[in-house]
Tab-separated table of C-alpha atoms in Angstrom:
chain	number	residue	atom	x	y	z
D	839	UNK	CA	-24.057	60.310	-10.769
D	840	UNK	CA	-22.750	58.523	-7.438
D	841	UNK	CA	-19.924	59.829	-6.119
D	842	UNK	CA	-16.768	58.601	-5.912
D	843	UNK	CA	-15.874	57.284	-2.360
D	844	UNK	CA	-12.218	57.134	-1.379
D	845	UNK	CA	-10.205	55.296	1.286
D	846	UNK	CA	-7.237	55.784	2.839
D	847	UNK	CA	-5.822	52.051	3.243
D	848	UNK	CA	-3.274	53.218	5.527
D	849	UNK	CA	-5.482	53.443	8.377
D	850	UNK	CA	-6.638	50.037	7.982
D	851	UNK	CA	-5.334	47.100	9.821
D	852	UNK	CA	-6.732	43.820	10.947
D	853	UNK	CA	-7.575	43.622	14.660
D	854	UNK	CA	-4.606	42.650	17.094
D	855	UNK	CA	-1.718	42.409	13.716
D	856	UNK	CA	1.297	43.913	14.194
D	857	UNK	CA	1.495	46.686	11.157
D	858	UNK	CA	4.884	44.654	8.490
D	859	UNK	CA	4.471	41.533	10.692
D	860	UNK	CA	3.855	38.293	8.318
D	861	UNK	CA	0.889	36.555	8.897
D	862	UNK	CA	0.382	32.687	9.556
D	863	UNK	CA	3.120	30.482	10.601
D	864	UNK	CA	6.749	31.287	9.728
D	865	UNK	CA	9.146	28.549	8.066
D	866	UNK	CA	11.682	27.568	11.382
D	867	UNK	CA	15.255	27.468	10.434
D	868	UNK	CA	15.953	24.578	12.235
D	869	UNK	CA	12.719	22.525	11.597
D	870	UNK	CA	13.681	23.444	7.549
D	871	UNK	CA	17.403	22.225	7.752
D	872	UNK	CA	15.772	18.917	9.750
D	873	UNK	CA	13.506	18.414	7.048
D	874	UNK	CA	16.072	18.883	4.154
D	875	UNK	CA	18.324	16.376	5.765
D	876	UNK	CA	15.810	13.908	5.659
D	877	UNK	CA	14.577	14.293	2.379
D	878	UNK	CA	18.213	14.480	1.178
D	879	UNK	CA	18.537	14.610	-2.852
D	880	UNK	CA	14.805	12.801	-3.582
D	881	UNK	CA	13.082	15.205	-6.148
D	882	UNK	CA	10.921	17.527	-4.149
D	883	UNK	CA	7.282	16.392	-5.824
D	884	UNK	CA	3.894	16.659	-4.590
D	885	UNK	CA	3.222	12.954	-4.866
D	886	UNK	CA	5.743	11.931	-2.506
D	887	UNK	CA	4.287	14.371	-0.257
D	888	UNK	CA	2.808	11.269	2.001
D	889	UNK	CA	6.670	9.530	2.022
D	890	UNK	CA	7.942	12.341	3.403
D	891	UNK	CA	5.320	12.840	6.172
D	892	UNK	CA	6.859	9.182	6.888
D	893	UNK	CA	10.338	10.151	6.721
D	894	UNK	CA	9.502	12.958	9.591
D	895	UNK	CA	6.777	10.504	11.413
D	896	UNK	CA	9.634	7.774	11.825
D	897	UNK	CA	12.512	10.538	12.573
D	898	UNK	CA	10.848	12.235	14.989
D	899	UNK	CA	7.726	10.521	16.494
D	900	UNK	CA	5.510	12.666	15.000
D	901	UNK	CA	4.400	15.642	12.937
D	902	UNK	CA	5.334	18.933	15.055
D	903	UNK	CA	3.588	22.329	13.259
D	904	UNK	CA	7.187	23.350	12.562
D	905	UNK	CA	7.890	20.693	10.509
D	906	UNK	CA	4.789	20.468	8.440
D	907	UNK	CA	5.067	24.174	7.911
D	908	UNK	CA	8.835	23.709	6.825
D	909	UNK	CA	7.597	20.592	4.522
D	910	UNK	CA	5.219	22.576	2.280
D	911	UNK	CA	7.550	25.755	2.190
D	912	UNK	CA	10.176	22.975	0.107
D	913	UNK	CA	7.367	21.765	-1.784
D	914	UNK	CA	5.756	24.965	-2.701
D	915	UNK	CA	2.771	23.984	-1.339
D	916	UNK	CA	0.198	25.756	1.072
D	917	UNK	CA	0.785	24.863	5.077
D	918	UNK	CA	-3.021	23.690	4.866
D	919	UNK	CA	-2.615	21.577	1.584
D	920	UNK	CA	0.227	19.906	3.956
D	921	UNK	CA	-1.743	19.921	6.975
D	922	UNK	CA	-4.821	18.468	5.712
D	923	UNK	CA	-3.525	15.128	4.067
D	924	UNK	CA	-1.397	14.646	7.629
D	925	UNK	CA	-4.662	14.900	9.378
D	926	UNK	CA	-6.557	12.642	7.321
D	927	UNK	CA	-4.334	9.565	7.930
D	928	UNK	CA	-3.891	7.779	10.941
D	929	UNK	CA	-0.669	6.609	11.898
D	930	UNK	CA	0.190	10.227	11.337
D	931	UNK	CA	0.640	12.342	14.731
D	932	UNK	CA	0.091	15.735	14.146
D	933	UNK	CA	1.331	17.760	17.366
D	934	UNK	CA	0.242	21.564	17.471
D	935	UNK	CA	2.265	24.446	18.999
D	936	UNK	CA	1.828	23.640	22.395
D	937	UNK	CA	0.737	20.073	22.735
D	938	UNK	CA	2.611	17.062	24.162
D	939	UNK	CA	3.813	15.001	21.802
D	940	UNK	CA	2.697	11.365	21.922
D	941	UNK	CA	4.281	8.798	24.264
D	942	UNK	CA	7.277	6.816	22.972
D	943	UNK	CA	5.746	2.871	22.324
D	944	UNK	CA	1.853	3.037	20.765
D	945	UNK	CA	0.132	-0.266	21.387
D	946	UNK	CA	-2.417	-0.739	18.996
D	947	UNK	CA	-5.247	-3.716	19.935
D	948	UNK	CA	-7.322	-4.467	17.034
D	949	UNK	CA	-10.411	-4.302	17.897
D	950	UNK	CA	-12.475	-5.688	14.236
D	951	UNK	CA	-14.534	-9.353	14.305
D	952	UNK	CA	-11.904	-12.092	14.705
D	953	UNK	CA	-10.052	-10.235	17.532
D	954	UNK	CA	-12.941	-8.913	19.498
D	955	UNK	CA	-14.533	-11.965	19.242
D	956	UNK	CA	-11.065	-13.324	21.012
D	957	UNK	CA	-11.824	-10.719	23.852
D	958	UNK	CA	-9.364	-7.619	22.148
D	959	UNK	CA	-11.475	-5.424	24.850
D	960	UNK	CA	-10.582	-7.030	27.652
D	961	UNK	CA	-6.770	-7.456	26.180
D	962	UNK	CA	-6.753	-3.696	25.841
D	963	UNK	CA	-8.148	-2.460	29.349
D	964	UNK	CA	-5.752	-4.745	31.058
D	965	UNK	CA	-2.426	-4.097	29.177
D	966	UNK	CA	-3.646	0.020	29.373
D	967	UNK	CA	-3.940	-0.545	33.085
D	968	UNK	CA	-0.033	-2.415	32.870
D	969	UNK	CA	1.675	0.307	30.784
D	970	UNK	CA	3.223	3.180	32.295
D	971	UNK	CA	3.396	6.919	31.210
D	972	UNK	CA	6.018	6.623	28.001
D	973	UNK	CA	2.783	3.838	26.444
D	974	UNK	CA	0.125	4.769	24.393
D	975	UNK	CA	-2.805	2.208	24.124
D	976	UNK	CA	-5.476	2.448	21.517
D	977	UNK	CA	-7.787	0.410	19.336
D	978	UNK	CA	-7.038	-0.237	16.084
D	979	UNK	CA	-9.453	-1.326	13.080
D	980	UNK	CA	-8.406	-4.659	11.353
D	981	UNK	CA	-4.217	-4.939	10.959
D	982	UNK	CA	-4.565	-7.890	8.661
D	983	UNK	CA	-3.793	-10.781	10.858
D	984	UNK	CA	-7.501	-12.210	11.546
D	985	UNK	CA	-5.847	-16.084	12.189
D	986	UNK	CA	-4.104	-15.129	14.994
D	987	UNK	CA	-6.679	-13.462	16.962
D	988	UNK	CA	-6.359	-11.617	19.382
D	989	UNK	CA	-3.290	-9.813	17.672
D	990	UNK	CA	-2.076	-6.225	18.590
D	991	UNK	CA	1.163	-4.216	17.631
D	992	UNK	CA	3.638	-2.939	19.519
D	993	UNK	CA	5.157	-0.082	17.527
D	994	UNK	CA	5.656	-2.058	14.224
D	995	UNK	CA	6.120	-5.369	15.648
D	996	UNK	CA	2.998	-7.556	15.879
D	997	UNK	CA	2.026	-9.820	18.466
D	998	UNK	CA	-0.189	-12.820	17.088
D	999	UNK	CA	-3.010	-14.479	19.896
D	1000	UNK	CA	-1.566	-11.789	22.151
D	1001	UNK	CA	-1.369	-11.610	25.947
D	1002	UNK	CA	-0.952	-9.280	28.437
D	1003	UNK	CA	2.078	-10.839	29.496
D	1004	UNK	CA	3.250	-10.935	25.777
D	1005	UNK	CA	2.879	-7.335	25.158
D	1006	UNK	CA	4.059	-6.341	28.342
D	1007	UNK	CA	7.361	-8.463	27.331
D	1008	UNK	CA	7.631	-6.856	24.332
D	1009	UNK	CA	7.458	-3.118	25.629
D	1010	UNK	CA	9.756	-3.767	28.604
D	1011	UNK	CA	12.390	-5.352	25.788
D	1012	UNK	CA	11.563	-2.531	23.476
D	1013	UNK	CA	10.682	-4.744	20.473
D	1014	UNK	CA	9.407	-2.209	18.241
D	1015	UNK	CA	9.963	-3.375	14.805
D	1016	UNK	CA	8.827	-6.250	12.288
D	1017	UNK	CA	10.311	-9.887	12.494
D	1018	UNK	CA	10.527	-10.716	8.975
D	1019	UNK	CA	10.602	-14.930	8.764
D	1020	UNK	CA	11.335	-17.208	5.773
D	1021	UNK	CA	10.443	-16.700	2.564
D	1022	UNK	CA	11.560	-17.470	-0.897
D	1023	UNK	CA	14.156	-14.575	-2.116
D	1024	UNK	CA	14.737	-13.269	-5.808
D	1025	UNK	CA	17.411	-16.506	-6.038
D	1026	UNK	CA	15.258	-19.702	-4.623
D	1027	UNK	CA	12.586	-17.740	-6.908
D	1028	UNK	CA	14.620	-17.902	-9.999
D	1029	UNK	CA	16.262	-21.456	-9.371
D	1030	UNK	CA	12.655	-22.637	-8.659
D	1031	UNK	CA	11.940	-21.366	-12.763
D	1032	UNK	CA	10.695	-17.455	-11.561
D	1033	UNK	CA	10.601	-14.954	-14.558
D	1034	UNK	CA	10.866	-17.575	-17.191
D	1035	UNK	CA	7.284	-16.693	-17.979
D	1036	UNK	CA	8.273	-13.163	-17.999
D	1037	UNK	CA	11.298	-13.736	-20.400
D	1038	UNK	CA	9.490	-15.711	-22.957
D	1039	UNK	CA	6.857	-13.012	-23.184
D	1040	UNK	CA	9.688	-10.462	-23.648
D	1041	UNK	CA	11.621	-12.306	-25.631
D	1042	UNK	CA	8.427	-12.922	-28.114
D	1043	UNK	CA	7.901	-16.853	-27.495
D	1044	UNK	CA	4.534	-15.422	-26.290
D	1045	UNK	CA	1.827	-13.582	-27.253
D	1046	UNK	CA	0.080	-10.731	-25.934
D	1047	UNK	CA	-3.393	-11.802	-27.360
D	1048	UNK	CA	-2.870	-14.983	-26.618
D	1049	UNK	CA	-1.633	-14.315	-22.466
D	1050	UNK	CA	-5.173	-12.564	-22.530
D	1051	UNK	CA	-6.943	-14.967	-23.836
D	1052	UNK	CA	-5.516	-17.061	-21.526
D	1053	UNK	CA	-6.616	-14.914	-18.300
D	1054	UNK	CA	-10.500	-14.912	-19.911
D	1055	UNK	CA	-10.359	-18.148	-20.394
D	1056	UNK	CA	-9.319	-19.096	-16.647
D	1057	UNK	CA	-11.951	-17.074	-15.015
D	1058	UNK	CA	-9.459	-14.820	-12.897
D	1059	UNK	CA	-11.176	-12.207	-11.339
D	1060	UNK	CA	-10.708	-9.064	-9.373
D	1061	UNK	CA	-9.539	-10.613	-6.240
D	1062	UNK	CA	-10.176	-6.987	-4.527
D	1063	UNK	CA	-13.440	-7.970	-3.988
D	1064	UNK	CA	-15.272	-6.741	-7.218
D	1065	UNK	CA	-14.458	-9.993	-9.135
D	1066	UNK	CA	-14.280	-7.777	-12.606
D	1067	UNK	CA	-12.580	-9.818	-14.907
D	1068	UNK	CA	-9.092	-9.357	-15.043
D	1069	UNK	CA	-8.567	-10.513	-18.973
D	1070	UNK	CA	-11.287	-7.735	-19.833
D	1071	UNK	CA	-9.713	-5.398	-17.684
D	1072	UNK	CA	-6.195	-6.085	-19.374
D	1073	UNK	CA	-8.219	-5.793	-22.996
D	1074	UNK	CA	-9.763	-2.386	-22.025
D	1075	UNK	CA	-6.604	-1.073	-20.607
D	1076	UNK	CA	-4.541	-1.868	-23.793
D	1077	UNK	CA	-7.188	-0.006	-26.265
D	1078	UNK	CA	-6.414	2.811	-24.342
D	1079	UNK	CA	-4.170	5.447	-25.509
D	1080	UNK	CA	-0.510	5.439	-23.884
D	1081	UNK	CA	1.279	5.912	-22.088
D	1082	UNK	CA	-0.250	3.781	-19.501
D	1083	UNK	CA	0.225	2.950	-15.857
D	1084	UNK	CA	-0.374	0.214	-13.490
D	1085	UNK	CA	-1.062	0.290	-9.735
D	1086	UNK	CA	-0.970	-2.792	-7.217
D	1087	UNK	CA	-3.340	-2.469	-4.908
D	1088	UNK	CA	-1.920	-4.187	-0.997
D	1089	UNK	CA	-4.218	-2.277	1.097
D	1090	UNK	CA	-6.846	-5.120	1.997
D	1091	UNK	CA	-7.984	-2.931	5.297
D	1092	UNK	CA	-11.726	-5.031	5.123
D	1093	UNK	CA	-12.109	-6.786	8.702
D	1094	UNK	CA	-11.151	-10.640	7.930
D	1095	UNK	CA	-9.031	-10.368	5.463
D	1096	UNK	CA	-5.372	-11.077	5.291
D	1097	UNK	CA	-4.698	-13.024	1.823
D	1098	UNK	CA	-2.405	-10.732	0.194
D	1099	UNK	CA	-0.087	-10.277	3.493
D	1100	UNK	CA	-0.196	-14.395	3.139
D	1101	UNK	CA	1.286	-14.390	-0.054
D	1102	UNK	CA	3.691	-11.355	0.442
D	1103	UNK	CA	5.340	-12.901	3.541
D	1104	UNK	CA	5.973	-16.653	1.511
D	1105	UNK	CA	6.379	-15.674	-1.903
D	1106	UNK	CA	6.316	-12.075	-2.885
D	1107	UNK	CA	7.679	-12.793	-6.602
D	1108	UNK	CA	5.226	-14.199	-7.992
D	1109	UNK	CA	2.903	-11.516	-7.705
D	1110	UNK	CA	5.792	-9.071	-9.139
D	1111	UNK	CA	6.327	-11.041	-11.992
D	1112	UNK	CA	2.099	-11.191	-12.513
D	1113	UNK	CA	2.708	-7.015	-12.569
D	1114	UNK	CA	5.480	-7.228	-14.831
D	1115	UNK	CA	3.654	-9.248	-17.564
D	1116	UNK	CA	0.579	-7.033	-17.100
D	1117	UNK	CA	3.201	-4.143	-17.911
D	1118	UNK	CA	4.549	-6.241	-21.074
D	1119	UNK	CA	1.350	-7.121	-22.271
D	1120	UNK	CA	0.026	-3.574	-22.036
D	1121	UNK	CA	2.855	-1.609	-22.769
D	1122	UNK	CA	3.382	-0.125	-19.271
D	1123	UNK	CA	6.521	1.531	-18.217
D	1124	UNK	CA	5.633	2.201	-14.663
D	1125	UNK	CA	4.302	0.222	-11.974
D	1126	UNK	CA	3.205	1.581	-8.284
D	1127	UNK	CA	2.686	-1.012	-5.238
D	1128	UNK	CA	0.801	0.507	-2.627
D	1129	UNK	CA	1.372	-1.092	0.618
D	1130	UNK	CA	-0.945	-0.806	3.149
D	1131	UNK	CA	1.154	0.887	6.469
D	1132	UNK	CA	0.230	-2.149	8.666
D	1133	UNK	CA	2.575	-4.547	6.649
D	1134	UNK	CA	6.175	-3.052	8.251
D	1135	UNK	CA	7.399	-7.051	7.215
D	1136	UNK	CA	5.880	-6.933	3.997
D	1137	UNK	CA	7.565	-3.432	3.361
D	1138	UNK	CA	10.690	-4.755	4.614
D	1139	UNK	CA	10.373	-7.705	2.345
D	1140	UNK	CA	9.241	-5.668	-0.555
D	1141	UNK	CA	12.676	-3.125	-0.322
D	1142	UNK	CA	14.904	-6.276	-0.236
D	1143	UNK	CA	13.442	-8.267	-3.125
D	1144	UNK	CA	12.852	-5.079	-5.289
D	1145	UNK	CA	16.757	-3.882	-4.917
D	1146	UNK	CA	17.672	-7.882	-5.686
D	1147	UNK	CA	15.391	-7.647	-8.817
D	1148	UNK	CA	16.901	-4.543	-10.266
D	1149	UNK	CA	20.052	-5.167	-9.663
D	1150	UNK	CA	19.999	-8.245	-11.504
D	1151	UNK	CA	17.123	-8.276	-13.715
D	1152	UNK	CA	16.013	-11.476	-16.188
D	1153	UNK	CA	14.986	-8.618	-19.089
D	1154	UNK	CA	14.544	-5.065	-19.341
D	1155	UNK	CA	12.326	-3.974	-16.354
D	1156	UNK	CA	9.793	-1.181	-16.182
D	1157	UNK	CA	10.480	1.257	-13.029
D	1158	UNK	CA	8.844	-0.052	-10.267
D	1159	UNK	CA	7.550	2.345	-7.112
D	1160	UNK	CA	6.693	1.431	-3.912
D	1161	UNK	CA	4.494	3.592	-1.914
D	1162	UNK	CA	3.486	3.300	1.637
D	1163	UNK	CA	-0.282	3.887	3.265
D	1164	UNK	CA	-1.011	5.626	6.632
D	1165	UNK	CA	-3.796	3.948	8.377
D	1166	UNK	CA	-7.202	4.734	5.920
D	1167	UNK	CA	-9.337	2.092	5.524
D	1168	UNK	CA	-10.880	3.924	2.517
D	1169	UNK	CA	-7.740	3.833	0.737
D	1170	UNK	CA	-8.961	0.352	-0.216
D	1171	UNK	CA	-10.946	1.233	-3.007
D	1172	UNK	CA	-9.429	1.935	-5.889
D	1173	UNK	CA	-9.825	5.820	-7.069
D	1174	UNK	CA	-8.880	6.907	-3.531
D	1175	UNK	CA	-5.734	4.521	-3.404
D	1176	UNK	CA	-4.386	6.461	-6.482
D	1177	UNK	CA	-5.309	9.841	-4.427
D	1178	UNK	CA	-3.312	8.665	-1.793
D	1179	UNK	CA	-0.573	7.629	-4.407
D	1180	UNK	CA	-0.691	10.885	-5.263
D	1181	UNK	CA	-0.082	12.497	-2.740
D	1182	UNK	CA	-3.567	13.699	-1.748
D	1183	UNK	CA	-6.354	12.588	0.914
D	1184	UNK	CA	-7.626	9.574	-0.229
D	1185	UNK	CA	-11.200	10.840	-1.385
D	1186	UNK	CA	-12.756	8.435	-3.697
D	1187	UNK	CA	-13.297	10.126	-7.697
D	1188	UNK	CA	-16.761	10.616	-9.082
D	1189	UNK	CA	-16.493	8.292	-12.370
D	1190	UNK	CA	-16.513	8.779	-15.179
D	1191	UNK	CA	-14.090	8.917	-16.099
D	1192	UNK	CA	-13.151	5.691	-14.861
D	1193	UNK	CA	-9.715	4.412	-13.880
D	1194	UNK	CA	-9.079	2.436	-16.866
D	1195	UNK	CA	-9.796	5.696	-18.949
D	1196	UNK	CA	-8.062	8.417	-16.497
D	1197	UNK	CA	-6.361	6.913	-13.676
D	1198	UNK	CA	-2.960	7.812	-11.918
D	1199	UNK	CA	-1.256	11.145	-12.663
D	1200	UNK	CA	-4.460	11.111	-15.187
D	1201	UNK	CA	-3.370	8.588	-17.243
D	1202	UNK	CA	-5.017	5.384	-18.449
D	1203	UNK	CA	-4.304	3.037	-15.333
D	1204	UNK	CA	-4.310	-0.887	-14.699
D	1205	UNK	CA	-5.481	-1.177	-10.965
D	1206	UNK	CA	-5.343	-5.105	-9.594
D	1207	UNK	CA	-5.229	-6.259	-6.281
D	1208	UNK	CA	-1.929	-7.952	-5.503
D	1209	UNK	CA	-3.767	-11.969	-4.795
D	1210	UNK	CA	-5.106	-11.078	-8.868
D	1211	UNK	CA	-1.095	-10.625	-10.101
D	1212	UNK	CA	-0.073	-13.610	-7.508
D	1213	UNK	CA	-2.227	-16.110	-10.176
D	1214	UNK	CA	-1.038	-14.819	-13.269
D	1215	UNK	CA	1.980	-16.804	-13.542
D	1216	UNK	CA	0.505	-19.824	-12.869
D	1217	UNK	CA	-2.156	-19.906	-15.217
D	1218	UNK	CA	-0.042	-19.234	-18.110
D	1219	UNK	CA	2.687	-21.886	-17.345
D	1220	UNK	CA	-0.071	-24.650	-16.030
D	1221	UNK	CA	-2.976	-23.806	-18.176
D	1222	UNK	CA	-6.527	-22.048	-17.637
D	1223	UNK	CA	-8.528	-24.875	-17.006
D	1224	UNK	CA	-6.008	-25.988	-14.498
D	1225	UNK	CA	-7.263	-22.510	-12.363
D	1226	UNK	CA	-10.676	-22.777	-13.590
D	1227	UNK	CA	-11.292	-26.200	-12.313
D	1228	UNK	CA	-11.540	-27.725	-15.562
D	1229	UNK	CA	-8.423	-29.747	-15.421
D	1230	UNK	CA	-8.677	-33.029	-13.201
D	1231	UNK	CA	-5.328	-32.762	-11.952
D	1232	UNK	CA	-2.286	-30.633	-12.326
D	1233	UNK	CA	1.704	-31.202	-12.529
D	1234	UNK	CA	2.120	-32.039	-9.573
D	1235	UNK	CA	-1.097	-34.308	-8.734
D	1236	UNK	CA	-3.156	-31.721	-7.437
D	1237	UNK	CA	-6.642	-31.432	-7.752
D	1238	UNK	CA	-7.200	-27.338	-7.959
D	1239	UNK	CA	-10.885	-26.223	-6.560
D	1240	UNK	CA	-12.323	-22.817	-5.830
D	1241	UNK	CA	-13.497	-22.256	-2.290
D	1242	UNK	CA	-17.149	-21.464	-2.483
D	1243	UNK	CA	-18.736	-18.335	-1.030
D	1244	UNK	CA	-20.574	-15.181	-1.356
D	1245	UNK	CA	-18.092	-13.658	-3.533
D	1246	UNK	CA	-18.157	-14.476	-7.459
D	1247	UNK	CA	-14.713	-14.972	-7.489
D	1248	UNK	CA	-12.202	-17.426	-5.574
D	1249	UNK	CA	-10.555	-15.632	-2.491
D	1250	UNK	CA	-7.704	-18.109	-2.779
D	1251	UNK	CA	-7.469	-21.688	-4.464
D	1252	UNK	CA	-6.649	-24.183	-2.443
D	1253	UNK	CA	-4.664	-27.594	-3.649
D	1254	UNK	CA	-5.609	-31.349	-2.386
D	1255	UNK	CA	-3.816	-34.725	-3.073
D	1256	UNK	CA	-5.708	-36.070	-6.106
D	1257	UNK	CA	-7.459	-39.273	-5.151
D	1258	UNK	CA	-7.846	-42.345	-7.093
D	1259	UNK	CA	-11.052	-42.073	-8.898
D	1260	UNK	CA	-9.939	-38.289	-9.734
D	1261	UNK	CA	-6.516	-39.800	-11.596
């Protein structure tokens, strides 16, 4: 029989601890009444966990220890669980106990195809060699304005075909945030006849089937850059069981690419009213845009146009989130844009399941990339062949035809005066 071995538990004590001294970081009062104040009555959930981080980010600066710590004590969550999506991302700064916090202006030079082929190197060594102590320079992947290469940012204002003279303008003059230019507002949209598709589906005048059918019939495709289908994605989505979601997908971080900020800074509702006949047609009563952090105009845009929407709606609306990236190019693809939405790193999911099946929150999702949406409208009110190619000419005398390339779907659609022989 072994004998029993006993130990006296009060002797032990782990090497250099106090004895009744808490262990790991303690909550700060004042860090914990800063952070309250800034997330003010908004429902303390772990899928806004990234908002907040930009609620302190913008506030502050950065991310000081204190405050992350303070964060995850009001969301019941673990200091690492905090810690670890702040680190993954970034735009976030992250400053330990200890460590200087970042300078005041960041300059970010991107430094992806378009731009360095402009000379972004050469832009960034001699604007780092300019800026004084209170300017942080660094590279940047792609920020999503390839035709204006070189382009850098300057805080959250963007310099297109950038100089060292520009950029050394705008951080003497402190011009740190977005210049938001013309576009067509909720009114224009409306007068021009926006959401008149939308009503008549709403209203019955429409049918779900048949808006489908439409969409397969057109050819739209995944304009994300896996050209699926979107009619077939809209079928498969519907068989599902509700309740059902759908996520927008604005975070086109692939070097070259800048459609979707295109679109969002001319004519952002049409892509809104593509999402909300998705959300009729499939019974969805909850749509999230995610917004890739580079597009401060678009955001700006987005907050404007979504209040004027709500607050005067054409029908009955679904609720409509918008939700904000941090600087992860991975965040692109779709599984790990709804783990960002979430709240989380943005891992990419094993599959299956797939999205379709158990997407957002787990729930059968919708994902389209915003350019897919922008289309939708148009096809229904001018026909599919008129997207497709099949039609010679359109309402307006336009001859529509698909830009060729690698992709199997159109990156855009372009319109040209129809000429004689073609009428």
């Amino acid at each position: 029989m072994t004998p029993k071995v006993f130990v006296d538990v009060s002797r032990l004590s782990t090497k250099g601890a106090v004895r009744g001294q808490l262990r790991g970081r303690q909550v700060d009062p004042r860090a914990m009444d800063e952070v309250r104040a800034l997330l003010g009555d908004a429902e303390r959930r772990r899928d806004l966990l990234i908002e907040f981080l930009h609620l302190i980010q913008d506030r502050h600066g950065f991310l000081s220890a204190a405050h992350l710590v303070a964060l995850a004590d009001e969301l019941k969550l673990a200091p690492a669980e905090v810690y670890e999506v702040a680190t993954f991302y970034h735009h976030f700064d992250v400053v330990k106990e200890g460590e200087a916090p970042p300078p005041e202006i960041t300059v970010r030079v991107c430094e992806t195809l378009s731009c360095a082929l402009a000379g972004a190197g050469a832009l960034r060594a001699e604007i780092a060699r300019r800026s004084g102590a209170n300017v942080r320079v660094v590279g940047a992947p792609c920020i999503g304005r390839c035709e204006h290469a070189p382009a850098a940012v300057v805080g959250r204002h963007p310099i297109d075909r950038a100089t060292p003279d520009a950029l050394e303008s705008a951080i003497h003059a402190r011009r740190v945030t977005p210049e938001v230019l013309p576009y067509v507002g909720y009114t224009d949209y409306r007068a021009g006849g926006g959401y008149r598709t939308l009503v008549a589906c709403t209203r019955g005048e429409r049918n779900v089937d048949d808006v489908i059918a439409a969409l397969e019939d057109s050819g739209l495709r995944g304009l994300g850059g896996a050209g699926f289908s979107a009619g077939r994605k809209w079928r498969i989505v519907r068989a599902e069981p509700a309740p059902r979601l759908l996520t927008v997908n604005i975070d086109e971080g692939e070097p070259g690419t800048f459609k979707d900020r295109h679109y969002l800074e001319r004519d952002p509702h049409r892509f809104v009213e593509g999402a909300l006949i998705a959300a009729w047609a499939l019974g969805i009563d909850e749509i999230y845009l995610y917004l890739r952090d580079e597009y401060a105009a678009c955001r700006a845009i987005l907050r404007v146009e979504l209040a004027a929407l709500e607050s005067d709606p054409p029908c009955p609306l679904p609720r409509i989130h918008l939700r904000r990236g941090a600087g992860a190019y991975i965040c692109g693809e779709e599984s790990a844009m709804i783990e960002s939405i979430e709240g989380k790193r943005g891992m990419p999911r094993l599959r299956p399941p797939y999205v379709a099946q158990m997407g957002l929150f787990g729930r059968p999702t919708l994902e389209q990339n915003m350019e897919t949406l922008h289309w939708v409208r148009d096809i229904l009110e001018r026909g599919a062949a008129w997207f497709s190619g099949r039609a010679a000419t359109d309402a307006r005398g336009c001859v529509p035809f698909r830009c060729r390339g690698a992709s199997p779907s159109p990156a855009f659609i372009l319109h040209r005066p129809a000429s004689p022989r073609a009428s």
